[in-house]
Coordinates of C-alpha atoms and ligand atoms in Angstrom, one line a residue:
X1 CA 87.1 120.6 92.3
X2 CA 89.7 118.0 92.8
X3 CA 92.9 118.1 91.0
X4 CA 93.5 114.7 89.4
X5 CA 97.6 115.5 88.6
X6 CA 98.5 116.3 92.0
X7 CA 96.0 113.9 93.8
X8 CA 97.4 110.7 95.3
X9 CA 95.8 107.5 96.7
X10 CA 96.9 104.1 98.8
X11 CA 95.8 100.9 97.4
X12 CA 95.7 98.2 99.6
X13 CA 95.8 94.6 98.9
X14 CA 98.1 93.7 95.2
X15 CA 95.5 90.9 94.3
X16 CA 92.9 90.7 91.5
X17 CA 90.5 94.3 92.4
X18 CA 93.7 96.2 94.0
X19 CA 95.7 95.6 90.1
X20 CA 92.2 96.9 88.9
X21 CA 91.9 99.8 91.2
X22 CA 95.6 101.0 90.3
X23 CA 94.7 101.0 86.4
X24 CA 91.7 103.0 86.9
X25 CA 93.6 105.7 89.2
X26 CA 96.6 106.1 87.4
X27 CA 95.3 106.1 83.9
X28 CA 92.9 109.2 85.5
X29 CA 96.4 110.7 86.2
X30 CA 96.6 110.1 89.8
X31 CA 99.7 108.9 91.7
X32 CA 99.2 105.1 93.4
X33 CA 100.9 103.7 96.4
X34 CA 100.4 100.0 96.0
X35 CA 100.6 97.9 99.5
X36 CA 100.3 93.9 100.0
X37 CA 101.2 91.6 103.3
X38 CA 102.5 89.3 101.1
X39 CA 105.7 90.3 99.0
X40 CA 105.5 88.1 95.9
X41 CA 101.7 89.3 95.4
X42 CA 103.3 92.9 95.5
X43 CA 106.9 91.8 93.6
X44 CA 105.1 90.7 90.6
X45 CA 102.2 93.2 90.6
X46 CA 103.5 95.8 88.2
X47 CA 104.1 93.1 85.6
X48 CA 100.8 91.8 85.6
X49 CA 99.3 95.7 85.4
X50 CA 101.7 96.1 82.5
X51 CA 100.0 93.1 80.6
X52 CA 96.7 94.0 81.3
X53 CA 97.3 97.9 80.3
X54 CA 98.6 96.6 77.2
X55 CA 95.9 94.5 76.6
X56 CA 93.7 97.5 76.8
X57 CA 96.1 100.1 74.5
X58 CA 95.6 97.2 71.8
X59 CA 91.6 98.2 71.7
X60 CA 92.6 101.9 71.6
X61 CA 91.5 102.1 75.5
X62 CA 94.2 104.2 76.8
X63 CA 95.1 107.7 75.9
X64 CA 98.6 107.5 76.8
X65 CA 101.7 105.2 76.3
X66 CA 101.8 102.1 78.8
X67 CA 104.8 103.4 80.7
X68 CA 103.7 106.4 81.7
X69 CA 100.6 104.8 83.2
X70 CA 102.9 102.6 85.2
X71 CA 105.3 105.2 86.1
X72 CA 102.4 106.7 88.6
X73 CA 101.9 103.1 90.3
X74 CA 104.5 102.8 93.5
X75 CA 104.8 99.3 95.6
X76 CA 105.2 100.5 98.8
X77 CA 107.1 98.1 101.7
X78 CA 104.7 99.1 104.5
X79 CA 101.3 99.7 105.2
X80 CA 102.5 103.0 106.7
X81 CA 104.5 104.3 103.9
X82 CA 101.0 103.5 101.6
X83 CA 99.4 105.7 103.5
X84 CA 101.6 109.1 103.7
X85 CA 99.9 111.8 102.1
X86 CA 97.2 110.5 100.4
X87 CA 93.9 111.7 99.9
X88 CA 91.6 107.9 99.6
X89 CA 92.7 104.8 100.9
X90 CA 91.2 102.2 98.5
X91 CA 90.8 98.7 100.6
X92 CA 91.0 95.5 98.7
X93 CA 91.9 92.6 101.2
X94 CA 90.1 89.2 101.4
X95 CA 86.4 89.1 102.5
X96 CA 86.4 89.0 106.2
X97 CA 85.2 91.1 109.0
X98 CA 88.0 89.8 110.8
X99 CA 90.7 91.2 108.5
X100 CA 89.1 94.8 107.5
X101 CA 88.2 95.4 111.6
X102 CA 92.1 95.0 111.7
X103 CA 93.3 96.4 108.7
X104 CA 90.6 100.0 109.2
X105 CA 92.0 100.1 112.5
X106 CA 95.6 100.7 111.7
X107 CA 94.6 103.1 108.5
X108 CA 92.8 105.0 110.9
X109 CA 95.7 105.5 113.0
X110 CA 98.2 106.3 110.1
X111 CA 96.0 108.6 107.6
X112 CA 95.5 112.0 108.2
X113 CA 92.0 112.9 109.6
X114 CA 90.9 113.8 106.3
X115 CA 91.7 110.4 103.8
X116 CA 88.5 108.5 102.8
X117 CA 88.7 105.4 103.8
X118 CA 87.2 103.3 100.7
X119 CA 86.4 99.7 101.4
X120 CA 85.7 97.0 97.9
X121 CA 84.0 94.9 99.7
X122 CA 81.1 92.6 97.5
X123 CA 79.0 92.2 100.9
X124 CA 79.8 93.7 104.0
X125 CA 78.1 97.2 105.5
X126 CA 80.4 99.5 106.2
X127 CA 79.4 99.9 109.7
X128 CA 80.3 96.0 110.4
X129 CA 84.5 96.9 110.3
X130 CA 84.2 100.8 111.3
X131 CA 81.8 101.0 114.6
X132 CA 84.9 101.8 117.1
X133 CA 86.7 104.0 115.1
X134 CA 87.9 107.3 115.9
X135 CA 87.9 108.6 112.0
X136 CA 84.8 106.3 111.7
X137 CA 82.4 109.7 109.7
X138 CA 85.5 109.2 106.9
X139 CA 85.1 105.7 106.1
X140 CA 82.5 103.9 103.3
X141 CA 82.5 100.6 100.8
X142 CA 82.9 101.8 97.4
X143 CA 82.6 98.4 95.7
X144 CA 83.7 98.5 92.6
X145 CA 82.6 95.7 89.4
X146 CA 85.0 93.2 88.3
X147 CA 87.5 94.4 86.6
X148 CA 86.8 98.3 87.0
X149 CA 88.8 99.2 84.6
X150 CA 86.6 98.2 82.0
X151 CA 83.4 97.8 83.8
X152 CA 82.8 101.5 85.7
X153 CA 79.6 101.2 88.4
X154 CA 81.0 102.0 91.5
X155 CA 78.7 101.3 94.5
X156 CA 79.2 104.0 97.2
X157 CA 77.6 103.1 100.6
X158 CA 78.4 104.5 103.7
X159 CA 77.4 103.8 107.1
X160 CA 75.0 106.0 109.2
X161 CA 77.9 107.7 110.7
X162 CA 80.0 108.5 107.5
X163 CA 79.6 112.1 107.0
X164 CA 77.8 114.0 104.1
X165 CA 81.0 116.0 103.3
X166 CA 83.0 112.5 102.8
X167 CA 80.1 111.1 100.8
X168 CA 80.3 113.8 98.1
X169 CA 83.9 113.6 98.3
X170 CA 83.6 110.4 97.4
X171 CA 80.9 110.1 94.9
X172 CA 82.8 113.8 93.0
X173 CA 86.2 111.5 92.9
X174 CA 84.6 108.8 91.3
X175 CA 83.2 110.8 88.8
X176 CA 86.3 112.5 88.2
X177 CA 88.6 109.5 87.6
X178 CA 85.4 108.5 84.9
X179 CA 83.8 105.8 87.1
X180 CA 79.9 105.8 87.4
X181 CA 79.7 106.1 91.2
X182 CA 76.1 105.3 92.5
X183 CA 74.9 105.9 96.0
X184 CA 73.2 103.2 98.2
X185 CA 71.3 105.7 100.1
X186 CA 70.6 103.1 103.3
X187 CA 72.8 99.9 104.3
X188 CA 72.2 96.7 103.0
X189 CA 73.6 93.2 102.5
X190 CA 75.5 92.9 99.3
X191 CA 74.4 96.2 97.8
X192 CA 72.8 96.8 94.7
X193 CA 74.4 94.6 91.9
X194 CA 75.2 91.5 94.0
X195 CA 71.1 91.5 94.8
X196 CA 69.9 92.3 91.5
X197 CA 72.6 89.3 90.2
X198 CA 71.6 87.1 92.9
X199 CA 67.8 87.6 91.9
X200 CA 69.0 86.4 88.5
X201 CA 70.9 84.1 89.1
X202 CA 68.3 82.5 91.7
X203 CA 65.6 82.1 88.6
X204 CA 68.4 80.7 86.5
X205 CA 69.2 78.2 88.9
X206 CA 65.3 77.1 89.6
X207 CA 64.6 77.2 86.2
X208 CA 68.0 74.5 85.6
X209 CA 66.9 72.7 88.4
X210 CA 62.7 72.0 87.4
X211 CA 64.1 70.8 84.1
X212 CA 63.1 73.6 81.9
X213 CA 66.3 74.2 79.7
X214 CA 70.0 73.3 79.7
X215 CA 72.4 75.7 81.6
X216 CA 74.0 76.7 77.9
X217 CA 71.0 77.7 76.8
X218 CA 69.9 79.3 80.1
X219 CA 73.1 81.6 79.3
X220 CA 71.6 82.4 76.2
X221 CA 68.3 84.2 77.1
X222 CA 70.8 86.5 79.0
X223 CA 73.7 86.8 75.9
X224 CA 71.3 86.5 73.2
X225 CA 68.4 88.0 74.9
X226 CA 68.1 90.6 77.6
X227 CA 71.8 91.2 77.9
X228 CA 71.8 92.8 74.5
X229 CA 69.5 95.5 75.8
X230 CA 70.8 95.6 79.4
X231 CA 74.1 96.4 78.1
X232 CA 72.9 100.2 77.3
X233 CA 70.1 100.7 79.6
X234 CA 68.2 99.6 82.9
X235 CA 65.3 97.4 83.2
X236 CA 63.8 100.6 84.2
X237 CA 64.2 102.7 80.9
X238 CA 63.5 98.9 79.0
X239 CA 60.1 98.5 80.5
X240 CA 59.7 102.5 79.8
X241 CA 60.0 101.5 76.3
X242 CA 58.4 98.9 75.7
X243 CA 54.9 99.9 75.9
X244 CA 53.6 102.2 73.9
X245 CA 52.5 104.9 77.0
X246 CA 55.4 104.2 79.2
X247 CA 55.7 102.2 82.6
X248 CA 52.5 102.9 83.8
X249 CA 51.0 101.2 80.4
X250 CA 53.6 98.7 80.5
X251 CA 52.6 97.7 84.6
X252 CA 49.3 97.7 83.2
X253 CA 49.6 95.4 80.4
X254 CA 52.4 93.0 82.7
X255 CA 52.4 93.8 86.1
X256 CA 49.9 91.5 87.6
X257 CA 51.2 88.4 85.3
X258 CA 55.2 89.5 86.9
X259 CA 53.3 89.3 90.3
X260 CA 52.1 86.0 89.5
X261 CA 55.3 84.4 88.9
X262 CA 57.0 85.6 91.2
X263 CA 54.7 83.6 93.6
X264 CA 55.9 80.7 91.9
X265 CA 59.9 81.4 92.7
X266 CA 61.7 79.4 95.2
X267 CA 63.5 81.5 98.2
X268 CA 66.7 79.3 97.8
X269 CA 68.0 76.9 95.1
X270 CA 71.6 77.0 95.6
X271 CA 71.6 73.2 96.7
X272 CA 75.4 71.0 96.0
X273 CA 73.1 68.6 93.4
X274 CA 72.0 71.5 91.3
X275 CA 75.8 73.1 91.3
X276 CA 77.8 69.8 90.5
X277 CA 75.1 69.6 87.3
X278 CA 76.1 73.0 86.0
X279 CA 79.4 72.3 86.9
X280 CA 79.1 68.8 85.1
X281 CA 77.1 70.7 82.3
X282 CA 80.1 73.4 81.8
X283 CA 83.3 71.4 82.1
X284 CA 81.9 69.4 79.3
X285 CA 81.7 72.8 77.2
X286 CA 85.1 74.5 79.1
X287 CA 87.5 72.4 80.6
X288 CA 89.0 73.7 83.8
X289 CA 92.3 74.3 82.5
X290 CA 90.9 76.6 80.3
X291 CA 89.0 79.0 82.7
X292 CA 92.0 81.3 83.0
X293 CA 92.5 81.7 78.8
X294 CA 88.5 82.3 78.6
X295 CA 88.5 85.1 81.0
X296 CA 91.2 86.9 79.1
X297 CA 88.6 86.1 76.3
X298 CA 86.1 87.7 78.3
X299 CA 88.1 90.7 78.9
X300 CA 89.0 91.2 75.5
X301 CA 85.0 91.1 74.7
X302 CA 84.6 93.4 77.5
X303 CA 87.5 96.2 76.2
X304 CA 85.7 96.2 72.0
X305 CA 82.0 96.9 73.9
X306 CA 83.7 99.2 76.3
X307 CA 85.2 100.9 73.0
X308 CA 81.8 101.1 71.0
X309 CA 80.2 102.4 74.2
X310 CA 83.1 105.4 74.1
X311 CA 81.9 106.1 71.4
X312 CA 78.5 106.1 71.2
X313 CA 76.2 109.7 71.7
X314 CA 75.2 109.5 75.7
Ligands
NAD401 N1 87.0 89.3 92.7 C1 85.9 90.1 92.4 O1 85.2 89.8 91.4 C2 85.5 91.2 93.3 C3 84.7 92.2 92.8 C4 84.4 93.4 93.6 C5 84.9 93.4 94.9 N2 85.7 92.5 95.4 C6 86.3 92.6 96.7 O2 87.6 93.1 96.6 C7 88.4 92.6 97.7 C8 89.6 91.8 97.2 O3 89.2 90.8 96.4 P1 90.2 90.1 95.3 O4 89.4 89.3 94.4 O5 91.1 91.1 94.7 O6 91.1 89.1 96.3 P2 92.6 88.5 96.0 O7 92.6 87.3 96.8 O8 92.8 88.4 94.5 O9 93.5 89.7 96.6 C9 93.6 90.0 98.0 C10 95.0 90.5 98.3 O10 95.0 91.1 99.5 C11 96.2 90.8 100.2 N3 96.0 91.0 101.6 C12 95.3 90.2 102.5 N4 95.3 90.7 103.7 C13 96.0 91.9 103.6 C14 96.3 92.9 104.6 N5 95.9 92.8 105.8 N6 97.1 93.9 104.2 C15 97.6 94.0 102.9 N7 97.3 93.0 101.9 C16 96.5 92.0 102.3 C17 96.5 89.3 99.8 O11 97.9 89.0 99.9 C18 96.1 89.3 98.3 O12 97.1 89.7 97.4 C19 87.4 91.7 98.5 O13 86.9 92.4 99.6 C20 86.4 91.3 97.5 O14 85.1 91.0 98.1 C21 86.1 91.4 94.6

C-alpha cells in the first residue's frame, strides 16, 4: 500500500501538463520536485499553480487551504536535484522523440533503479524513447487529459519490456492520488482517447466539409447531444441502454446500418481549405484574443461538473 504523506515525485517540464501534474500530486498529499530547462517557465510556475488552485477552492474542489497545497511543490535548479529520492518521475517536455530519448537517458542515470519513469506523452509508444535503456522494465507513458486536475483518465501504457511489478505500481499510484488510471494493454499510436477523438473529430470535419451543417452547430450534436450522456458513461454502457435487451438487441436493431455508414467515411479530411473555414467560421464567433479568457471559461465549466460528479452515487 503506498503511503501518500511520505511519497515523493519529480515533475519534469514547468509548462501547461507539468503545473497540472503538480496540482494533482500535491493536493493527494505528495511532496513535488518541480524541474524546467528554462528558468522563467520554472520562476513563475508557483504563481500560476497558486491561481489555478484558487480557482478550484472557489468551486469547493480542494479539501485544504491553498498554501498548504503549495507548500508541498519545490522548484528544483537541476534535473539532478529533481530526481533525489523520489519514487515516479512524471515527464512533461515538448513532443519529440528527440528530446524524451535525451531527457529518459539522463533520468535513467540519476534515479534510483526503482523510480517509475512516467512519460505524458499524447502520441508516442513508450518503447520509441526507452529501447537502449539500462532501467528500460521501469519506464511507461502515463498520458494524462488536459488539465488532470479536473479531468482524471490517466492512460497507462507501457512498452513490451516494462515490467508487470512497475505496471501495477503504476496503475495502484494513480488510483491512489484519485486519478482513473486505464491500461493500454498493447502499444499503439496515440492511445485510447487521442483515437477515439480523432475518430470524432474525422466525421465532424467530413460532415463540415460535404456541406451538411455549420461548424457551431456541428459542436452542438456533441454539447447538446451525445456529450450530455457521454459525460457519465461510455458509448459502451449507452448502447447497453438503449435497447430494450441490451447490446446484443441494440447491434441487432443498428449494427448493420453503423456498418453501412461507416463505408461512406473518408480516411482523411484534415485538408488546409476545410481548417481555414472553421477557423474563418470560429473567429467570427471567438476572436483570437479571446481564446485564453474562454478557456478559463472552460475550466470553470469543467470544476462545477467535476463538483456535481463528486457528488453524485458511483
Ligand atoms: N497540452 C495538452 O493538452 C496535453 C495533454 C496531454 C499530454 N500532453 C503532453 O505533455 C507534454 C508537455 O506538453 P505541454 O502542453 O505542457 O507543453 P508546454 O510547452 O506547455 O511545456 C513544456 C515545458 O517543458 C520544458 N522543457 C522542454 N524541454 C525540457 C527538458 N529537456 N528538461 C526540462 N524541461 C524542458 C519547456 O521549457 C516548457 O516549459 C507533451 O509531451 C504533450 O504531448 C499535452
Amino acid at each position: 500500500m503506498i503511503n501518500l504523506s511520505t511519497a515523493k515525485v519529480a515533475v519534469i517540464g514547468s509548462g501547461l501538463i507539468g503545473r497540472a501534474w503538480a496540482i494533482v500530486f500535491a493536493r493527494a498529499g505528495v511532496e513535488v520536485n518541480i524541474f524546467d530547462q528554462n528558468n522563467e517557465a520554472l520562476s513563475e510556475c508557483l504563481f500560476l499553480i497558486k491561481a489555478l488552485l484558487e480557482d478550484k477552492l472557489k468551486y469547493g474542489l480542494l479539501q485544504e487551504e491553498v498554501s498548504q497545497i503549495l507548500a508541498r511543490i519545490h522548484p528544483v535548479q537541476t534535473l539532478e536535484e529533481a530526481c533525489q529520492g523520489v519514487s515516479l518521475v512524471q515527464e512533461n517536455i515538448k513532443e519529440t522523440v528527440e528530446a524524451k530519448l535525451a531527457l529518459f537517458s539522463d533520468l535513467d542515470r540519476l534515479c534510483s533503479s526503482t523510480t517509475i519513469l512516467a512519460s505524458s506523452t499524447s502520441w508516442l509508444p513508450t518503447s520509441l524513447f526507452t529501447e537502449k535503456l539500462r532501467g528500460r522494465a521501469r519506464c511507461l507513458v502515463a498520458h494524462p487529459t488536459n488539465p488532470p486536475y479536473l479531468i482524471p483518465l490517466v492512460e497507462v501504457s507501457p512498452a513490451p519490456w516494462t515490467s508487470t511489478e512497475t505496471i501495477e505500481r503504476a496503475m495502484e499510484f494513480y488510483a491512489a492520488i484519485k486519478q482513473e488510471p486505464v491500461l493500454v494493454k498493447k502499444e499503439i499510436h496515440g492511445f485510447l482517447l487521442n483515437r477515439v477523438q480523432g475518430a470524432v473529430l474525422n466525421e465532424m470535419l467530413n460532415l463540415y466539409e460535404e456541406g451538411y451543417a455549420s461548424s457551431a452547430d456541428l459542436d452542438k450534436v456533441m454539447k447538446y447531444g451525445l456529450g450530455l450522456r457521454w459525460s457519465f458513461m461510455g458509448p459502451f454502457e449507452t448502447i447497453d441502454l438503449n435497447a430494450p435487451a441490451g447490446v446484443t438487441d441494440y447491434a441487432a436493431r443498428y449494427g448493420q446500418t453503423y456498418a453501412d455508414v461507416s463505408k461512406t467515411q473518408k480516411d482523411n479530411p484534415w485538408s488546409a481549405t476545410v481548417i481555414k473555414k472553421i477557423e474563418d467560421e470560429r473567429r467570427q464567433i471567438l476572436d483570437s484574443e479571446q481564446i485564453s479568457e474562454r478557456s478559463r471559461w472552460r475550466d470553470n465549466r469543467l470544476m462545477a461538473l467535476k463538483k456535481h460528479q463528486d457528488e453524485q452515487p458511483k
